[in-house]
């Protein structure tokens, strides 16, 4: 008998079925059977199941969940996957708690538009008391976010085990919560669900939901559920009813039945949750139907009025400051839409305080970033009254993106667009032919009006100058001075590198690999396509991986083990990318512009290009990265592992590719970019008085950690 039976009801087409099956079969915990239920004969889904069953005996096509024989059951669907290491984490937790009836699992909901996911975790509690659902007042988790003891479901809630999955599935988790004696939680993300887009309710969904509500409430009454727990359950069930009735037009018959159920089962002491709840209890169908329209209209009017007042107040404030004279000694800096003290603007800001102390420099940030700003940096909150004052009166402005559309370009001001990377992907108006990206970019006319505010544009190489000229057509001047943020790659010494590594906890005898993937404009299940925990385990103990990633790997049980074993250090939250680059000995990336900056360090770079064709065709690129890479290229995870276990990551071929890449893309980054910008823009010095460019062959990049392989050893004199 297997430890786990994973039951996947298959309804409709194959959809994401292969991803769901792969996520189960790739688990490191092998004692599992996978029950694929109700695939119609001859359907594409049935063919997929048959193919998997032919190559893996753990896949069992079945007509009913009754075919399951595991000690514990997990009910997934075709839109749900198990992150790497999930079953091992579940098994370990059950070993701690004993044979509980239900183990509730941390889970993650991924919106259909691939926006920020929502993680739902539960606080741990004693195994002899329920911790979820009506027992505690905590909202019921979905049925797929738990492991159920098979004997418990069979004996106490056969409806939960055998009933098919539904679009609104609230009865099964509720019935299980009502009957469970001992429960526990695993506060780790073990299930990831991709929410389907529903443009309209499935046929019969209204009546089906009421059937479920009636079943659960009748069962709760039979069991004599205490009043406090009954109130919590009642509120959760009718919240679902009200949401469905409001989201899609409901018929009078549905409303009357729901109203009768509400009145019949309403527990003593229940307080109506808003006007909708009161209208349902009273059976006021007509008023309920018109309420959403009235609410939306009222909300729109209020929101419009509030925005109008705010815009008017802001416009008056800004207009008043625009009538005041320019402050010839005021410079304003901003980076990444106010996300903190970072990138090229921060580097220029530091140098300005050194070389042009008469210039008052202020940095613009969002209010939530204020606690993270350096104590000696004058900060102004974006949108505040002070913000509009400095934007109206500053002689100089620096930004690596763009300022608000309402900011006016005053005569006599100087705006420097510093950018924040060398472009591989298409930018600006070059995105027009790529529809998905162009749609996300928005109005190109507004973009050009923002470009018209630029006086200067920074470049770190001739490639960037050419791209900026076409992507952002305008009359600005190109400053081919290099990127100020990259100055540290030429000025940092061994002591600074060692101090950063010590602060990050990198062992002295380990080779640190920085893994920094880029953002995708299309859906991509990264954790399923790159098992980082496996990579850490197989490349050997001489390496440690520095992970600088997005939210998509949060909560991965395999990654947590890798962190615990010292194979991986999560540096995602660190604000200074330059520190992470200096601390590492090599870079692994895909199509991120970090590769261009990192090349200044003359350390190995490995490109992991498993979806290059999709990225190139979806996003558009300026050159073929695979034909002109900065080092070795891997197209699969197995190839990536081999690159490091074989030593290819730092061999002569890798060095040759990197050398050619540096010649093209590290052209102006010689450690003096910030000084050139300050002297030219803030001090008004002519080009001939600026620091001359140091040839690439004469530059001395910051040294990697002592003993690191993969680059020639040099001891620069500083």
JSON list of C-alpha atoms in Angstrom, two decimals, residues 137-235:
[
{"chain": "A", "resi": 137, "resn": "UNK", "atom": "CA", "xyz": [-13.50, 30.41, 12.40]},
{"chain": "A", "resi": 138, "resn": "UNK", "atom": "CA", "xyz": [-10.65, 30.30, 9.85]},
{"chain": "A", "resi": 139, "resn": "UNK", "atom": "CA", "xyz": [-11.89, 30.30, 6.26]},
{"chain": "A", "resi": 140, "resn": "UNK", "atom": "CA", "xyz": [-12.17, 26.81, 4.81]},
{"chain": "A", "resi": 141, "resn": "UNK", "atom": "CA", "xyz": [-9.26, 25.93, 2.53]},
{"chain": "A", "resi": 142, "resn": "UNK", "atom": "CA", "xyz": [-9.97, 24.34, -0.86]},
{"chain": "A", "resi": 143, "resn": "UNK", "atom": "CA", "xyz": [-10.30, 20.57, -0.93]},
{"chain": "A", "resi": 144, "resn": "UNK", "atom": "CA", "xyz": [-7.06, 20.22, -2.90]},
{"chain": "A", "resi": 145, "resn": "UNK", "atom": "CA", "xyz": [-5.06, 21.95, -0.14]},
{"chain": "A", "resi": 146, "resn": "UNK", "atom": "CA", "xyz": [-5.02, 19.03, 2.31]},
{"chain": "A", "resi": 147, "resn": "UNK", "atom": "CA", "xyz": [-3.95, 15.41, 2.76]},
{"chain": "A", "resi": 148, "resn": "UNK", "atom": "CA", "xyz": [-6.78, 13.17, 4.03]},
{"chain": "A", "resi": 149, "resn": "UNK", "atom": "CA", "xyz": [-6.44, 9.83, 5.81]},
{"chain": "A", "resi": 150, "resn": "UNK", "atom": "CA", "xyz": [-8.22, 7.41, 3.49]},
{"chain": "A", "resi": 151, "resn": "UNK", "atom": "CA", "xyz": [-9.83, 5.39, 6.28]},
{"chain": "A", "resi": 152, "resn": "UNK", "atom": "CA", "xyz": [-11.22, 8.60, 7.79]},
{"chain": "A", "resi": 153, "resn": "UNK", "atom": "CA", "xyz": [-12.88, 9.71, 4.55]},
{"chain": "A", "resi": 154, "resn": "UNK", "atom": "CA", "xyz": [-14.25, 6.25, 3.79]},
{"chain": "A", "resi": 155, "resn": "UNK", "atom": "CA", "xyz": [-15.81, 5.81, 7.24]},
{"chain": "A", "resi": 156, "resn": "UNK", "atom": "CA", "xyz": [-17.01, 9.32, 8.03]},
{"chain": "A", "resi": 157, "resn": "UNK", "atom": "CA", "xyz": [-17.39, 11.42, 4.87]},
{"chain": "A", "resi": 158, "resn": "UNK", "atom": "CA", "xyz": [-17.81, 9.16, 1.84]},
{"chain": "A", "resi": 159, "resn": "UNK", "atom": "CA", "xyz": [-19.43, 12.07, -0.04]},
{"chain": "A", "resi": 160, "resn": "UNK", "atom": "CA", "xyz": [-16.17, 14.01, 0.20]},
{"chain": "A", "resi": 161, "resn": "UNK", "atom": "CA", "xyz": [-14.10, 11.14, -1.14]},
{"chain": "A", "resi": 162, "resn": "UNK", "atom": "CA", "xyz": [-16.36, 10.06, -3.99]},
{"chain": "A", "resi": 163, "resn": "UNK", "atom": "CA", "xyz": [-18.15, 13.15, -5.25]},
{"chain": "A", "resi": 164, "resn": "UNK", "atom": "CA", "xyz": [-16.71, 14.79, -8.37]},
{"chain": "A", "resi": 165, "resn": "UNK", "atom": "CA", "xyz": [-14.89, 18.08, -8.19]},
{"chain": "A", "resi": 166, "resn": "UNK", "atom": "CA", "xyz": [-17.06, 21.14, -8.75]},
{"chain": "A", "resi": 167, "resn": "UNK", "atom": "CA", "xyz": [-16.50, 24.68, -9.96]},
{"chain": "A", "resi": 168, "resn": "UNK", "atom": "CA", "xyz": [-17.55, 25.89, -6.51]},
{"chain": "A", "resi": 169, "resn": "UNK", "atom": "CA", "xyz": [-16.37, 23.11, -4.21]},
{"chain": "A", "resi": 170, "resn": "UNK", "atom": "CA", "xyz": [-17.23, 24.01, -0.65]},
{"chain": "A", "resi": 171, "resn": "UNK", "atom": "CA", "xyz": [-19.09, 20.94, 0.62]},
{"chain": "A", "resi": 172, "resn": "UNK", "atom": "CA", "xyz": [-16.18, 18.53, 0.54]},
{"chain": "A", "resi": 173, "resn": "UNK", "atom": "CA", "xyz": [-13.77, 20.56, 2.69]},
{"chain": "A", "resi": 174, "resn": "UNK", "atom": "CA", "xyz": [-16.65, 21.54, 5.00]},
{"chain": "A", "resi": 175, "resn": "UNK", "atom": "CA", "xyz": [-17.81, 17.94, 5.49]},
{"chain": "A", "resi": 176, "resn": "UNK", "atom": "CA", "xyz": [-14.24, 16.83, 6.17]},
{"chain": "A", "resi": 177, "resn": "UNK", "atom": "CA", "xyz": [-13.72, 19.66, 8.66]},
{"chain": "A", "resi": 178, "resn": "UNK", "atom": "CA", "xyz": [-16.98, 18.76, 10.45]},
{"chain": "A", "resi": 179, "resn": "UNK", "atom": "CA", "xyz": [-16.05, 15.11, 10.85]},
{"chain": "A", "resi": 180, "resn": "UNK", "atom": "CA", "xyz": [-12.31, 15.39, 11.53]},
{"chain": "A", "resi": 181, "resn": "UNK", "atom": "CA", "xyz": [-11.17, 14.55, 15.03]},
{"chain": "A", "resi": 182, "resn": "UNK", "atom": "CA", "xyz": [-7.42, 15.24, 14.79]},
{"chain": "A", "resi": 183, "resn": "UNK", "atom": "CA", "xyz": [-6.01, 17.74, 12.32]},
{"chain": "A", "resi": 184, "resn": "UNK", "atom": "CA", "xyz": [-2.71, 19.50, 11.78]},
{"chain": "A", "resi": 185, "resn": "UNK", "atom": "CA", "xyz": [-1.17, 21.97, 9.37]},
{"chain": "A", "resi": 186, "resn": "UNK", "atom": "CA", "xyz": [1.98, 22.17, 7.31]},
{"chain": "A", "resi": 187, "resn": "UNK", "atom": "CA", "xyz": [2.92, 25.88, 7.08]},
{"chain": "A", "resi": 188, "resn": "UNK", "atom": "CA", "xyz": [4.80, 25.43, 3.81]},
{"chain": "A", "resi": 189, "resn": "UNK", "atom": "CA", "xyz": [3.53, 25.89, 0.25]},
{"chain": "A", "resi": 190, "resn": "UNK", "atom": "CA", "xyz": [2.92, 22.33, -0.96]},
{"chain": "A", "resi": 191, "resn": "UNK", "atom": "CA", "xyz": [0.30, 22.94, -3.65]},
{"chain": "A", "resi": 192, "resn": "UNK", "atom": "CA", "xyz": [0.20, 25.56, -6.40]},
{"chain": "A", "resi": 193, "resn": "UNK", "atom": "CA", "xyz": [-3.11, 26.15, -8.16]},
{"chain": "A", "resi": 194, "resn": "UNK", "atom": "CA", "xyz": [-3.47, 28.06, -11.44]},
{"chain": "A", "resi": 195, "resn": "UNK", "atom": "CA", "xyz": [-6.83, 29.77, -11.20]},
{"chain": "A", "resi": 196, "resn": "UNK", "atom": "CA", "xyz": [-8.84, 29.31, -14.41]},
{"chain": "A", "resi": 197, "resn": "UNK", "atom": "CA", "xyz": [-10.52, 32.29, -15.99]},
{"chain": "A", "resi": 198, "resn": "UNK", "atom": "CA", "xyz": [-14.30, 32.01, -15.75]},
{"chain": "A", "resi": 199, "resn": "UNK", "atom": "CA", "xyz": [-16.16, 34.44, -17.99]},
{"chain": "A", "resi": 200, "resn": "UNK", "atom": "CA", "xyz": [-19.52, 33.04, -16.83]},
{"chain": "A", "resi": 201, "resn": "UNK", "atom": "CA", "xyz": [-20.73, 30.49, -14.28]},
{"chain": "A", "resi": 202, "resn": "UNK", "atom": "CA", "xyz": [-20.91, 26.90, -15.40]},
{"chain": "A", "resi": 203, "resn": "UNK", "atom": "CA", "xyz": [-24.44, 25.69, -16.20]},
{"chain": "A", "resi": 204, "resn": "UNK", "atom": "CA", "xyz": [-26.25, 24.60, -13.05]},
{"chain": "A", "resi": 205, "resn": "UNK", "atom": "CA", "xyz": [-23.65, 26.15, -10.78]},
{"chain": "A", "resi": 206, "resn": "UNK", "atom": "CA", "xyz": [-26.19, 28.19, -8.81]},
{"chain": "A", "resi": 207, "resn": "UNK", "atom": "CA", "xyz": [-28.35, 25.19, -7.88]},
{"chain": "A", "resi": 208, "resn": "UNK", "atom": "CA", "xyz": [-25.31, 23.01, -7.27]},
{"chain": "A", "resi": 209, "resn": "UNK", "atom": "CA", "xyz": [-23.96, 25.49, -4.75]},
{"chain": "A", "resi": 210, "resn": "UNK", "atom": "CA", "xyz": [-27.23, 25.56, -2.85]},
{"chain": "A", "resi": 211, "resn": "UNK", "atom": "CA", "xyz": [-27.28, 21.75, -2.82]},
{"chain": "A", "resi": 212, "resn": "UNK", "atom": "CA", "xyz": [-23.85, 21.81, -1.21]},
{"chain": "A", "resi": 213, "resn": "UNK", "atom": "CA", "xyz": [-24.82, 24.47, 1.32]},
{"chain": "A", "resi": 214, "resn": "UNK", "atom": "CA", "xyz": [-27.94, 22.56, 2.33]},
{"chain": "A", "resi": 215, "resn": "UNK", "atom": "CA", "xyz": [-26.00, 19.30, 2.70]},
{"chain": "A", "resi": 216, "resn": "UNK", "atom": "CA", "xyz": [-23.35, 20.87, 4.91]},
{"chain": "A", "resi": 217, "resn": "UNK", "atom": "CA", "xyz": [-25.78, 22.76, 7.13]},
{"chain": "A", "resi": 218, "resn": "UNK", "atom": "CA", "xyz": [-27.99, 19.70, 7.58]},
{"chain": "A", "resi": 219, "resn": "UNK", "atom": "CA", "xyz": [-24.94, 17.67, 8.56]},
{"chain": "A", "resi": 220, "resn": "UNK", "atom": "CA", "xyz": [-23.82, 20.39, 10.99]},
{"chain": "A", "resi": 221, "resn": "UNK", "atom": "CA", "xyz": [-27.28, 20.38, 12.60]},
{"chain": "A", "resi": 222, "resn": "UNK", "atom": "CA", "xyz": [-27.24, 16.59, 12.92]},
{"chain": "A", "resi": 223, "resn": "UNK", "atom": "CA", "xyz": [-23.88, 16.73, 14.66]},
{"chain": "A", "resi": 224, "resn": "UNK", "atom": "CA", "xyz": [-25.06, 19.40, 17.08]},
{"chain": "A", "resi": 225, "resn": "UNK", "atom": "CA", "xyz": [-22.31, 21.84, 16.14]},
{"chain": "A", "resi": 226, "resn": "UNK", "atom": "CA", "xyz": [-21.85, 24.47, 18.87]},
{"chain": "A", "resi": 227, "resn": "UNK", "atom": "CA", "xyz": [-23.37, 27.87, 18.12]},
{"chain": "A", "resi": 228, "resn": "UNK", "atom": "CA", "xyz": [-20.08, 29.72, 17.76]},
{"chain": "A", "resi": 229, "resn": "UNK", "atom": "CA", "xyz": [-18.74, 27.20, 15.27]},
{"chain": "A", "resi": 230, "resn": "UNK", "atom": "CA", "xyz": [-22.07, 27.08, 13.45]},
{"chain": "A", "resi": 231, "resn": "UNK", "atom": "CA", "xyz": [-22.05, 30.87, 13.04]},
{"chain": "A", "resi": 232, "resn": "UNK", "atom": "CA", "xyz": [-18.57, 30.71, 11.50]},
{"chain": "A", "resi": 233, "resn": "UNK", "atom": "CA", "xyz": [-19.59, 27.94, 9.11]},
{"chain": "A", "resi": 234, "resn": "UNK", "atom": "CA", "xyz": [-22.88, 29.64, 8.19]},
{"chain": "A", "resi": 235, "resn": "UNK", "atom": "CA", "xyz": [-21.08, 32.88, 7.41]}
]
